Coordinates of C-alpha atoms in Angstrom, one line a residue:
Chain A
M1 CA -93.6 -7.8 79.1
A2 CA -91.2 -7.7 82.1
V3 CA -90.0 -11.2 81.2
A4 CA -89.2 -10.0 77.8
T5 CA -87.1 -7.1 79.1
V6 CA -85.2 -9.5 81.3
T7 CA -84.3 -11.7 78.3
D8 CA -83.3 -8.6 76.5
W9 CA -80.9 -7.7 79.2
T10 CA -79.1 -11.0 79.1
R11 CA -77.4 -10.5 75.8
A12 CA -76.8 -13.6 73.9
R13 CA -73.4 -14.8 74.7
P14 CA -71.3 -15.5 71.6
Q15 CA -71.5 -19.3 71.4
P16 CA -67.9 -20.5 70.9
S17 CA -67.5 -22.9 67.9
W18 CA -67.2 -26.6 68.6
L19 CA -63.5 -26.4 67.8
A20 CA -62.9 -23.7 70.4
R21 CA -64.9 -25.6 72.9
L22 CA -62.9 -28.8 72.2
L23 CA -59.7 -26.9 72.7
D24 CA -60.9 -25.6 76.0
Y25 CA -61.9 -29.1 77.2
K26 CA -59.2 -30.0 79.7
P27 CA -58.9 -33.8 79.1
F28 CA -58.7 -33.3 75.4
L29 CA -56.1 -30.5 75.9
V30 CA -54.0 -32.7 78.1
V31 CA -53.9 -35.5 75.6
A32 CA -53.3 -33.1 72.7
C33 CA -50.4 -31.4 74.5
L34 CA -48.8 -34.6 75.6
L35 CA -49.2 -36.4 72.3
P36 CA -46.2 -35.0 70.3
A37 CA -43.7 -35.5 73.1
V38 CA -45.0 -38.8 74.4
G39 CA -45.5 -40.1 70.9
L40 CA -42.0 -39.3 69.8
L41 CA -40.5 -40.8 73.0
T42 CA -42.6 -43.9 72.7
V43 CA -41.8 -44.6 69.1
F44 CA -38.1 -43.7 69.2
L45 CA -37.1 -44.4 72.8
T46 CA -39.3 -46.8 74.7
Y47 CA -40.1 -49.1 71.9
P48 CA -36.4 -49.3 70.8
L49 CA -35.4 -49.9 74.4
G50 CA -37.7 -52.9 74.6
L51 CA -36.7 -54.0 71.1
G52 CA -33.1 -53.8 72.0
I53 CA -33.6 -56.1 75.0
W54 CA -35.5 -58.5 72.7
L55 CA -32.8 -58.4 70.0
A56 CA -30.2 -59.3 72.6
F57 CA -31.9 -62.7 72.9
T58 CA -32.1 -63.3 69.1
D59 CA -29.5 -64.0 66.4
T60 CA -30.7 -61.1 64.2
K61 CA -28.3 -59.9 61.6
I62 CA -28.5 -56.9 59.3
G63 CA -31.0 -57.8 56.6
R64 CA -32.2 -61.0 58.3
S65 CA -34.7 -61.2 61.1
G66 CA -33.5 -63.6 63.8
V67 CA -35.0 -66.2 66.0
W68 CA -35.1 -66.5 69.7
V69 CA -31.8 -68.1 70.9
G70 CA -32.2 -67.5 74.7
L71 CA -29.0 -66.6 76.5
E72 CA -26.7 -67.8 73.7
N73 CA -25.4 -64.3 72.9
F74 CA -24.6 -63.7 76.6
E75 CA -23.0 -67.1 76.9
Y76 CA -20.8 -66.3 73.9
L77 CA -19.9 -62.9 75.4
M78 CA -19.0 -64.5 78.7
S79 CA -16.3 -66.5 77.1
D80 CA -15.1 -63.6 74.9
P81 CA -11.9 -62.0 76.3
Q82 CA -12.5 -58.9 74.1
F83 CA -15.9 -58.3 75.8
W84 CA -14.3 -58.6 79.3
S85 CA -11.6 -56.2 78.3
A86 CA -14.2 -53.7 77.1
V87 CA -16.1 -54.2 80.4
F88 CA -12.9 -53.6 82.4
Y89 CA -11.9 -50.6 80.4
S90 CA -15.4 -49.1 80.6
I91 CA -15.3 -49.3 84.3
F92 CA -11.7 -48.1 84.6
Y93 CA -12.3 -45.3 82.1
T94 CA -15.5 -44.1 84.0
A95 CA -13.9 -44.4 87.4
V96 CA -10.6 -42.5 86.6
A97 CA -12.2 -40.0 84.3
T98 CA -15.0 -39.2 86.8
F99 CA -12.5 -38.8 89.6
G100 CA -10.3 -36.5 87.5
K101 CA -13.2 -34.5 86.2
F102 CA -14.7 -33.9 89.6
G103 CA -11.4 -33.2 91.4
L104 CA -10.3 -30.7 88.8
G105 CA -13.7 -29.4 88.1
L106 CA -14.3 -28.7 91.8
W107 CA -11.0 -27.0 92.0
L108 CA -11.8 -24.8 89.0
A109 CA -15.2 -24.0 90.4
L110 CA -13.7 -22.9 93.7
L111 CA -11.2 -20.7 91.8
L112 CA -14.0 -19.1 89.8
N113 CA -16.0 -18.5 92.9
N114 CA -13.5 -15.8 93.9
H115 CA -13.8 -12.2 92.9
L116 CA -12.2 -12.0 89.5
P117 CA -11.9 -9.5 86.8
F118 CA -13.7 -10.5 83.5
K119 CA -15.6 -13.2 85.3
S120 CA -18.3 -13.8 82.8
L121 CA -15.8 -13.8 79.9
L122 CA -13.8 -16.3 81.8
R123 CA -16.8 -18.5 82.3
A124 CA -17.7 -18.3 78.7
I125 CA -14.2 -19.3 77.6
I126 CA -14.1 -22.2 80.0
L127 CA -17.3 -23.7 78.7
L128 CA -15.9 -23.9 75.1
P129 CA -14.6 -27.5 75.3
W130 CA -18.1 -28.5 76.2
I131 CA -19.8 -26.6 73.4
V132 CA -17.6 -27.7 70.5
P133 CA -18.6 -31.0 69.0
T134 CA -16.8 -33.8 70.8
V135 CA -15.7 -35.5 67.7
L136 CA -14.1 -32.4 66.4
S137 CA -12.1 -31.7 69.6
A138 CA -11.3 -35.4 69.6
I139 CA -9.7 -35.1 66.2
A140 CA -7.6 -32.2 67.6
F141 CA -6.5 -34.5 70.4
W142 CA -5.7 -37.2 67.9
W143 CA -3.4 -34.7 66.2
I144 CA -1.9 -33.8 69.5
Y145 CA -1.3 -37.5 70.2
D146 CA 0.3 -38.0 66.8
P147 CA 3.4 -40.3 67.1
Q148 CA 5.7 -38.1 64.9
F149 CA 4.3 -34.6 65.2
S150 CA 2.9 -34.5 68.6
I151 CA 3.2 -31.0 70.1
V152 CA 3.4 -32.5 73.6
S153 CA 6.3 -34.6 72.6
Y154 CA 7.9 -31.7 71.0
V155 CA 7.6 -29.6 74.1
F156 CA 9.0 -32.4 76.3
V157 CA 11.8 -33.5 74.0
D158 CA 12.9 -30.5 72.1
V159 CA 12.0 -27.6 74.3
L160 CA 12.4 -28.9 77.8
G161 CA 14.7 -31.7 77.0
V162 CA 13.2 -33.9 79.7
R163 CA 12.9 -36.9 77.5
D164 CA 14.9 -38.1 74.5
K165 CA 12.2 -40.0 72.7
Y166 CA 8.9 -38.9 71.4
F167 CA 5.9 -40.3 73.3
D168 CA 4.0 -43.1 71.7
F169 CA 0.6 -42.1 72.9
L170 CA -1.7 -44.3 70.9
G171 CA 0.6 -47.1 69.8
T172 CA 0.4 -49.4 72.9
T173 CA -2.3 -50.5 75.3
W174 CA -1.9 -48.5 78.5
P175 CA -0.6 -45.2 77.0
A176 CA -3.6 -45.2 74.6
R177 CA -6.0 -45.9 77.5
W178 CA -4.6 -43.0 79.6
S179 CA -4.5 -40.7 76.6
L180 CA -8.3 -41.3 76.0
I181 CA -9.0 -40.7 79.7
A182 CA -7.1 -37.4 79.6
A183 CA -9.1 -36.3 76.6
N184 CA -12.3 -37.2 78.4
I185 CA -11.3 -35.3 81.5
W186 CA -10.4 -32.3 79.4
R187 CA -13.9 -32.3 77.8
G188 CA -15.7 -32.9 81.1
I189 CA -14.1 -30.3 83.4
P190 CA -16.1 -27.3 82.1
F191 CA -19.5 -28.9 82.7
V192 CA -18.6 -30.0 86.2
A193 CA -17.0 -26.7 87.0
I194 CA -19.8 -24.5 85.8
S195 CA -22.5 -26.7 87.4
L196 CA -20.7 -26.8 90.7
L197 CA -20.0 -23.0 90.5
A198 CA -23.8 -22.5 90.3
G199 CA -24.1 -24.6 93.4
L200 CA -21.4 -22.7 95.2
Q201 CA -23.1 -19.4 94.4
T202 CA -26.3 -20.5 96.2
I203 CA -24.4 -21.0 99.5
S204 CA -25.1 -18.0 101.6
P205 CA -22.0 -15.9 102.5
S206 CA -23.3 -15.5 106.1
L207 CA -22.5 -19.2 106.7
Y208 CA -18.9 -18.5 105.9
E209 CA -18.9 -15.4 108.0
A210 CA -20.3 -17.4 110.9
A211 CA -17.6 -20.1 110.4
L212 CA -14.9 -17.5 110.2
L213 CA -16.0 -15.9 113.5
D214 CA -15.9 -19.3 115.0
G215 CA -12.3 -19.5 114.1
S216 CA -12.4 -22.1 111.3
T217 CA -9.5 -22.7 109.0
A218 CA -10.0 -22.6 105.2
W219 CA -10.0 -26.4 105.1
Q220 CA -12.6 -26.6 107.8
R221 CA -14.8 -24.1 106.0
F222 CA -14.6 -26.3 102.8
R223 CA -15.1 -29.5 104.7
Y224 CA -18.0 -28.5 106.9
V225 CA -19.7 -25.7 105.0
T226 CA -19.0 -25.9 101.3
F227 CA -18.9 -29.6 100.8
P228 CA -22.1 -30.6 102.6
L229 CA -24.1 -27.9 100.9
L230 CA -22.7 -28.8 97.5
L231 CA -23.6 -32.5 97.9
P232 CA -27.1 -32.4 96.4
I233 CA -25.9 -30.8 93.2
L234 CA -22.8 -32.9 93.2
A235 CA -25.0 -36.0 93.3
I236 CA -27.0 -35.0 90.3
V237 CA -24.0 -33.8 88.2
M238 CA -22.1 -37.0 89.1
T239 CA -25.0 -39.2 88.1
F240 CA -25.1 -37.6 84.7
S241 CA -21.4 -37.6 84.3
I242 CA -21.1 -41.3 85.2
I243 CA -23.9 -42.3 82.8
F244 CA -22.5 -40.4 79.9
T245 CA -18.9 -41.3 80.5
F246 CA -19.7 -45.0 80.8
T247 CA -21.6 -45.0 77.6
D248 CA -19.1 -42.7 75.8
F249 CA -18.6 -43.5 72.2
Q250 CA -17.5 -40.5 70.2
L251 CA -14.1 -40.0 71.8
V252 CA -12.9 -43.5 71.5
Y253 CA -14.3 -43.9 68.0
A254 CA -12.7 -40.8 66.8
I255 CA -9.3 -41.2 68.4
T256 CA -8.4 -44.9 68.4
R257 CA -11.5 -46.8 67.0
G258 CA -10.8 -49.3 69.7
G259 CA -7.2 -50.0 68.8
P260 CA -4.4 -50.8 69.4
V261 CA -5.4 -54.5 69.2
N262 CA -8.9 -53.7 70.5
S263 CA -7.5 -52.7 73.9
T264 CA -9.4 -49.4 74.1
H265 CA -12.8 -50.6 73.2
L266 CA -15.5 -49.3 75.5
M267 CA -18.7 -51.3 75.6
A268 CA -20.5 -48.8 73.4
T269 CA -17.8 -48.9 70.7
L270 CA -17.6 -52.7 70.9
A271 CA -21.4 -52.8 70.5
F272 CA -21.1 -50.6 67.4
Q273 CA -18.3 -52.6 65.9
R274 CA -20.1 -55.9 66.3
G275 CA -23.7 -54.7 65.8
I276 CA -23.5 -52.1 63.0
A277 CA -20.1 -52.5 61.3
G278 CA -20.1 -56.3 61.8
G279 CA -23.8 -56.7 61.1
E280 CA -24.5 -58.9 64.2
L281 CA -27.4 -56.9 65.5
G282 CA -28.2 -59.6 68.1
E283 CA -24.7 -59.7 69.6
G284 CA -24.3 -55.9 69.5
S285 CA -27.6 -55.5 71.4
A286 CA -26.5 -58.0 73.9
I287 CA -23.4 -55.8 74.6
A288 CA -25.6 -52.7 74.8
V289 CA -28.0 -54.5 77.2
A290 CA -25.1 -55.6 79.3
M291 CA -24.4 -51.9 80.0
I292 CA -27.8 -51.4 81.6
P293 CA -27.1 -53.1 85.0
F294 CA -23.9 -51.1 85.3
L295 CA -25.8 -47.9 84.6
V296 CA -28.6 -48.7 87.0
F297 CA -26.0 -49.5 89.7
A298 CA -23.9 -46.4 89.0
T299 CA -27.0 -44.2 89.1
L300 CA -28.4 -45.7 92.3
F301 CA -25.0 -45.6 93.9
S302 CA -24.1 -42.0 93.1
Y303 CA -27.6 -40.8 93.8
F304 CA -28.2 -42.5 97.1
A305 CA -24.6 -42.3 98.4
L306 CA -24.5 -38.6 97.8
A307 CA -28.1 -37.4 97.9
R308 CA -29.0 -39.4 101.0
R309 CA -27.7 -36.5 103.2
K310 CA -30.3 -34.3 101.7
W311 CA -33.3 -36.1 103.1
Q312 CA -31.5 -36.7 106.3
Q313 CA -31.3 -33.0 106.8
G314 CA -35.0 -32.9 106.1
E315 CA -34.9 -30.2 103.4
A316 CA -38.2 -29.8 101.7
N317 CA -36.5 -28.9 98.5
D318 CA -37.5 -30.6 95.3
Chain B
M1 CA -9.5 -20.6 121.6
T2 CA -12.1 -18.2 120.4
D3 CA -10.1 -15.1 121.2
V4 CA -7.2 -15.7 119.0
P5 CA -8.9 -16.1 115.6
A6 CA -11.3 -13.2 116.4
A7 CA -8.3 -11.0 117.0
E8 CA -6.9 -12.2 113.7
T9 CA -9.9 -11.4 111.7
K10 CA -10.1 -8.1 113.4
G11 CA -6.5 -7.4 112.4
S12 CA -7.1 -8.3 108.7
A13 CA -10.2 -6.1 108.6
T14 CA -8.3 -3.0 109.8
A15 CA -4.9 -1.8 108.8
V16 CA -2.8 -4.6 107.4
P17 CA 1.0 -4.4 107.8
E18 CA 2.7 -3.8 104.5
A19 CA 4.6 -7.1 104.5
M20 CA 1.4 -9.0 105.1
A21 CA -0.4 -7.2 102.3
W22 CA 2.3 -8.2 100.0
D23 CA 2.1 -11.7 101.4
N24 CA -1.6 -11.7 100.7
R25 CA -1.2 -10.6 97.1
A26 CA 1.5 -13.2 96.5
R27 CA -0.7 -15.8 98.1
R28 CA -3.5 -14.8 95.8
V29 CA -1.4 -14.9 92.7
V30 CA 0.0 -18.4 93.6
L31 CA -3.2 -19.9 94.8
L32 CA -5.6 -18.3 92.5
Y33 CA -4.2 -16.7 89.3
V34 CA -1.5 -19.3 88.5
P35 CA -3.8 -22.3 88.7
L36 CA -6.6 -20.5 86.9
A37 CA -4.2 -19.5 84.1
C38 CA -3.1 -23.2 83.8
F39 CA -6.7 -24.3 83.5
V40 CA -7.5 -21.7 80.8
L41 CA -4.3 -22.5 79.0
I42 CA -5.0 -26.3 79.0
L43 CA -8.7 -25.9 78.2
L44 CA -8.0 -23.6 75.2
F45 CA -4.8 -25.2 73.9
P46 CA -6.5 -27.7 71.6
F47 CA -8.4 -24.9 69.9
Y48 CA -5.3 -22.9 69.4
W49 CA -3.5 -25.9 68.0
M50 CA -6.5 -26.6 65.7
T51 CA -6.4 -23.0 64.4
V52 CA -2.7 -22.9 64.0
T53 CA -2.7 -26.2 62.1
S54 CA -5.4 -25.1 59.7
F55 CA -3.5 -22.1 58.5
K56 CA -0.1 -23.6 58.2
P57 CA 1.4 -24.7 54.9
N58 CA 2.3 -28.3 54.8
A59 CA 6.0 -27.5 54.7
E60 CA 5.8 -26.0 58.1
L61 CA 3.3 -28.5 59.4
Y62 CA 5.7 -31.4 59.3
D63 CA 9.0 -29.6 60.1
Y64 CA 9.5 -28.7 63.7
K65 CA 13.2 -28.3 63.3
T66 CA 13.3 -25.3 61.1
Y67 CA 9.9 -23.7 62.1
N68 CA 8.6 -23.0 65.5
P69 CA 5.4 -25.2 65.7
F70 CA 3.6 -22.7 67.9
L71 CA 3.6 -19.9 65.3
I72 CA 2.6 -19.7 61.7
G73 CA 5.4 -18.6 59.4
S74 CA 3.4 -17.9 56.2
P75 CA -0.3 -18.3 56.8
T76 CA -2.2 -20.0 54.0
L77 CA -5.8 -20.6 53.1
D78 CA -4.9 -23.8 51.2
H79 CA -6.5 -26.2 53.6
I80 CA -9.7 -24.3 53.8
Y81 CA -9.8 -23.8 50.1
K82 CA -9.3 -27.5 49.5
L83 CA -12.0 -28.3 52.1
L84 CA -14.6 -25.9 50.6
F85 CA -14.0 -26.6 46.9
Q86 CA -12.6 -30.1 46.6
T87 CA -14.8 -31.9 49.1
A88 CA -18.5 -31.9 49.8
Y89 CA -17.9 -29.9 53.0
P90 CA -20.4 -27.1 52.3
R91 CA -23.0 -29.7 51.6
W92 CA -22.3 -31.4 55.0
L93 CA -22.4 -28.1 56.7
L94 CA -25.8 -27.4 55.2
T95 CA -27.2 -30.8 56.1
T96 CA -26.0 -30.5 59.7
M97 CA -27.5 -27.0 59.9
M98 CA -30.8 -28.2 58.5
V99 CA -31.0 -31.3 60.7
A100 CA -30.1 -29.3 63.8
V101 CA -32.7 -26.5 63.1
A102 CA -35.5 -29.0 62.2
S103 CA -34.9 -31.3 65.2
T104 CA -34.6 -28.3 67.5
T105 CA -37.9 -26.8 66.3
L106 CA -39.7 -30.2 66.6
S107 CA -38.4 -30.8 70.1
L108 CA -39.2 -27.3 71.2
L109 CA -42.7 -27.5 70.0
S110 CA -43.5 -30.8 71.6
S111 CA -41.7 -29.9 74.8
V112 CA -43.5 -26.6 75.3
L113 CA -46.8 -28.4 75.0
A114 CA -45.7 -31.3 77.2
A115 CA -44.3 -29.0 79.9
Y116 CA -47.4 -26.8 79.8
A117 CA -49.6 -29.9 80.2
I118 CA -47.5 -31.3 83.0
Q119 CA -46.9 -28.1 85.0
R120 CA -50.1 -26.0 84.3
L121 CA -53.0 -28.3 83.3
R122 CA -52.3 -30.5 86.4
F123 CA -54.1 -33.6 85.5
R124 CA -54.0 -36.7 87.7
G125 CA -50.7 -38.4 87.3
S126 CA -49.0 -35.4 85.8
Q127 CA -46.0 -35.9 88.2
Y128 CA -45.5 -39.4 87.0
V129 CA -45.5 -38.3 83.4
G130 CA -42.9 -35.7 84.3
L131 CA -40.8 -38.3 86.1
A132 CA -41.0 -40.6 83.1
I133 CA -39.8 -37.9 80.8
Y134 CA -37.0 -37.1 83.2
L135 CA -36.0 -40.8 83.3
A136 CA -36.0 -40.8 79.5
Y137 CA -33.1 -38.4 79.7
L138 CA -31.1 -40.9 81.5
V139 CA -31.3 -43.4 78.7
P140 CA -28.1 -42.9 76.7
P141 CA -28.0 -43.1 72.9
S142 CA -25.3 -45.8 73.1
I143 CA -27.9 -48.3 74.3
L144 CA -30.5 -47.3 71.8
F145 CA -28.7 -47.0 68.5
I146 CA -28.8 -50.6 67.4
P147 CA -32.6 -51.2 67.9
L148 CA -33.2 -47.7 66.6
A149 CA -31.3 -48.6 63.5
T150 CA -33.8 -51.4 62.9
V151 CA -36.7 -49.1 63.6
V152 CA -35.4 -46.5 61.2
F153 CA -34.9 -49.2 58.6
Q154 CA -38.4 -50.6 59.1
L155 CA -39.9 -47.1 58.7
G156 CA -38.0 -46.7 55.4
L157 CA -36.1 -43.7 56.8
F158 CA -32.6 -45.3 56.6
D159 CA -30.1 -42.9 54.9
S160 CA -32.5 -40.0 55.1
P161 CA -32.0 -36.8 57.1
L162 CA -35.6 -37.4 58.3
A163 CA -34.2 -40.3 60.4
L164 CA -32.0 -37.9 62.3
I165 CA -34.7 -35.2 62.6
L166 CA -37.0 -37.7 64.2
T167 CA -34.5 -39.5 66.4
F168 CA -32.7 -36.5 67.9
P169 CA -35.7 -35.5 69.9
T170 CA -35.2 -38.7 72.0
F171 CA -32.6 -36.8 73.9
L172 CA -33.7 -33.3 73.2
V173 CA -37.4 -33.6 74.3
P174 CA -36.6 -34.9 77.8
F175 CA -34.1 -32.1 78.5
C176 CA -36.2 -29.3 77.1
T177 CA -39.3 -30.5 78.8
W178 CA -37.5 -30.6 82.1
L179 CA -36.0 -27.2 81.6
L180 CA -39.4 -25.6 80.6
I181 CA -41.2 -27.2 83.5
G182 CA -38.8 -25.4 85.7
Y183 CA -39.5 -22.1 83.9
F184 CA -43.2 -22.5 83.9
K185 CA -43.0 -23.2 87.6
S186 CA -41.4 -19.8 88.2
I187 CA -44.3 -18.0 86.4
P188 CA -47.0 -17.0 89.0
Y189 CA -50.1 -19.1 88.5
E190 CA -52.2 -16.1 89.5
L191 CA -51.6 -14.5 86.1
E192 CA -53.2 -17.4 84.5
E193 CA -56.1 -17.4 86.9
C194 CA -56.8 -13.8 86.2
A195 CA -56.9 -14.6 82.5
L196 CA -59.2 -17.6 83.1
I197 CA -61.6 -15.3 85.0
D198 CA -61.5 -12.8 82.2
G199 CA -62.7 -15.6 79.9
A200 CA -59.5 -16.5 78.1
T201 CA -59.2 -20.1 76.8
R202 CA -56.4 -22.3 77.8
L203 CA -54.6 -21.9 74.5
Q204 CA -54.9 -18.1 74.6
I205 CA -53.4 -18.2 78.0
L206 CA -50.5 -20.3 76.7
R207 CA -49.9 -18.1 73.8
R208 CA -50.5 -14.7 75.3
I209 CA -49.3 -15.1 78.9
T210 CA -47.2 -18.2 79.6
L211 CA -45.1 -18.3 76.5
P212 CA -44.0 -14.6 76.4
L213 CA -43.0 -14.9 80.1
A214 CA -41.1 -18.1 79.3
V215 CA -39.0 -16.6 76.5
P216 CA -35.7 -16.9 78.3
G217 CA -36.5 -20.6 79.0
L218 CA -37.4 -21.1 75.3
I219 CA -34.1 -19.5 74.2
S220 CA -32.1 -21.6 76.6
A221 CA -33.8 -24.8 75.5
G222 CA -33.4 -23.8 71.9
I223 CA -29.7 -23.1 72.2
F224 CA -29.1 -26.3 74.1
S225 CA -31.0 -28.4 71.6
F226 CA -29.2 -26.8 68.7
T227 CA -25.7 -27.5 70.1
L228 CA -26.7 -31.0 71.2
S229 CA -28.0 -31.8 67.7
W230 CA -25.0 -30.2 66.0
N231 CA -22.7 -32.4 68.1
E232 CA -24.6 -35.6 67.8
F233 CA -22.5 -38.4 66.4
I234 CA -23.6 -41.9 67.0
Y235 CA -27.1 -41.8 65.3
S236 CA -25.7 -39.9 62.4
L237 CA -22.9 -42.5 62.0
A238 CA -25.3 -45.4 62.2
F239 CA -28.3 -44.2 60.2
I240 CA -26.7 -42.3 57.3
Q241 CA -24.7 -44.0 54.6
S242 CA -24.3 -41.9 51.5
S243 CA -21.5 -39.4 51.6
E244 CA -23.5 -36.4 50.6
K245 CA -26.1 -36.8 53.4
K246 CA -23.6 -37.0 56.3
T247 CA -23.4 -34.5 59.0
V248 CA -20.1 -32.6 59.6
P249 CA -18.8 -34.6 62.6
V250 CA -19.4 -38.0 60.9
A251 CA -18.2 -36.8 57.5
I252 CA -14.9 -35.6 58.9
I253 CA -14.2 -38.9 60.5
T254 CA -15.3 -41.1 57.6
E255 CA -14.8 -39.1 54.5
L256 CA -11.8 -36.8 55.1
I257 CA -9.6 -39.5 56.5
S258 CA -8.5 -41.4 53.4
G259 CA -5.7 -43.9 53.4
D260 CA -2.8 -43.9 55.8
V261 CA -1.6 -40.4 55.2
Y262 CA -3.8 -38.0 57.3
Q263 CA -4.3 -34.6 55.8
W264 CA -3.9 -32.9 59.2
G265 CA -4.2 -29.4 57.7
A266 CA -7.5 -30.2 56.1
L267 CA -8.8 -32.2 59.1
M268 CA -8.1 -29.4 61.5
A269 CA -9.6 -26.8 59.1
G270 CA -12.7 -29.0 58.9
S271 CA -12.9 -29.3 62.7
L272 CA -12.4 -25.6 63.1
L273 CA -15.1 -24.7 60.5
G274 CA -17.4 -27.3 62.1
S275 CA -16.9 -25.9 65.5
L276 CA -17.3 -22.2 64.5
P277 CA -21.1 -22.1 63.9
V278 CA -21.9 -23.5 67.4
A279 CA -19.2 -21.4 69.0
I280 CA -20.5 -18.2 67.4
F281 CA -24.1 -19.1 68.1
Y282 CA -23.1 -19.9 71.7
S283 CA -21.2 -16.6 72.1
F284 CA -24.4 -14.6 71.5
F285 CA -26.3 -16.5 74.1
V286 CA -23.7 -17.5 76.7
D287 CA -25.8 -16.3 79.6
Y288 CA -28.8 -18.2 78.5
Y289 CA -26.7 -21.2 78.0
V290 CA -25.1 -21.1 81.4
S291 CA -28.4 -20.5 83.0
S292 CA -30.0 -23.4 81.3
L293 CA -27.1 -25.6 82.2
T294 CA -27.1 -24.6 85.8
G295 CA -30.9 -24.2 86.0
A296 CA -31.4 -27.7 84.8
V297 CA -29.0 -29.0 87.3
K298 CA -30.6 -27.1 90.2
E299 CA -34.1 -28.1 89.3

């Protein structure tokens, strides 16, 4: 009798259905949660990455599966001056544009770090070049670089009277190369400035006060307080910037399409021209694969050269 | 050595002589406002030029001698009219919008689940999965588009918007997952423990506790994904062939540029209209956008 009352007390727990139990089973849940993301990335990122490396060693063309040709594609590219010109310009473009973006971006970040009226509005305006589709602002630059109706030429020739001839921005090799770099810097400044501004705002004002009390000059405060504390963020932003500048495609494709006389091809646009437009998938992949060592090197360099200080200081900050 | 600067700072903190105050103000103008104004001017000029060009009649557009190129003499809607009614522009805009919304939704869904699994379910090796997803973000589309084109072709998706919807997550998912992991990390784990003790299932916890607290993160990730997919170029260029299925950035480059004579008015109008949706969308959520940008960098 007593036993019966005891069983009465323990009210039958509502048994969850098998589906609910399955959904609460951790290993199943982990797999189910990771499946969409990992599935998408495997099919459309990891597999193509491997396939691209394989394609680089074949003579695949559009509409025809190729056979293994070993290093033939690379041997051909080695003797191709156009490829070397693209390699050179990619490195040059990345180096100069990164230098410009970071120099000007850091300056802008330092300016924005002051007390300013309408600060958030200013920040919003400054990010605009970064928001707007690159191709669309590139077309605007193309129009600004027009040989006959360039507004820049108009200002220099007709308003200021400094020059007597309109600039030929995109007609010859070096002016075209510099024009593209200028457009890239223009587009990159906002991202660098806003990210570095976030870094600047994490630096405690008391450090500056201490430095000020010790009698430091503005330059010393920048050199010994701001810069070292900014380095970790600088390293990450620079890694991203280098990767995406080196593999830039849109700007060049929209403004010059690699011209004049193929002198402004970056490796990505050359890969597109040979691989998709020309149909030589194997050769295009070889050019794309040739970018990988540069990217790995640039990433390691910018990361270790700059982030090294972080672990030297022993910060337990992930 | 230490006395002199201390005296100086003391001096500036108390009464400042009038000449020095003026000097300070002038200094501030020269070192701060002038460079800042230059930056803003240069960063905004292309947009101004875009706008001016799209509302100028052709006569003014190509005649700098009689008209001041910086101003519009008699504004016209000709270019915009031509763009909207004589080209497939509305169609392109619609396609772009659809692709951007669909790929954003898809990426957000899969990244929320992935970030939750990595950050909250804490299985063995979850750090490595997180690291792998982060590394995926470092693979630029320029390396992938050729092999992806063959994959898309094999799947029979070539020239279909579905190809874009499925390939855009390759750069959206890593970013969103990374951002959301950071957000989930900031939500106290104790809240979930309490819910677990109260008998909530894991999915209930995700839906009732974690997600509502991570709404700012979700919005940031959503805006970022939307703008990134709106701006995407290389995949859309490589995978879409027929004119009416193109996205705005690709269509402007390949369809609006016909022959040797560039219709600058229409081109600029097209760029302006193509930039407006993202710009408007962005202006509503600037703070989320900035925080996602900077939050992702700080993580």
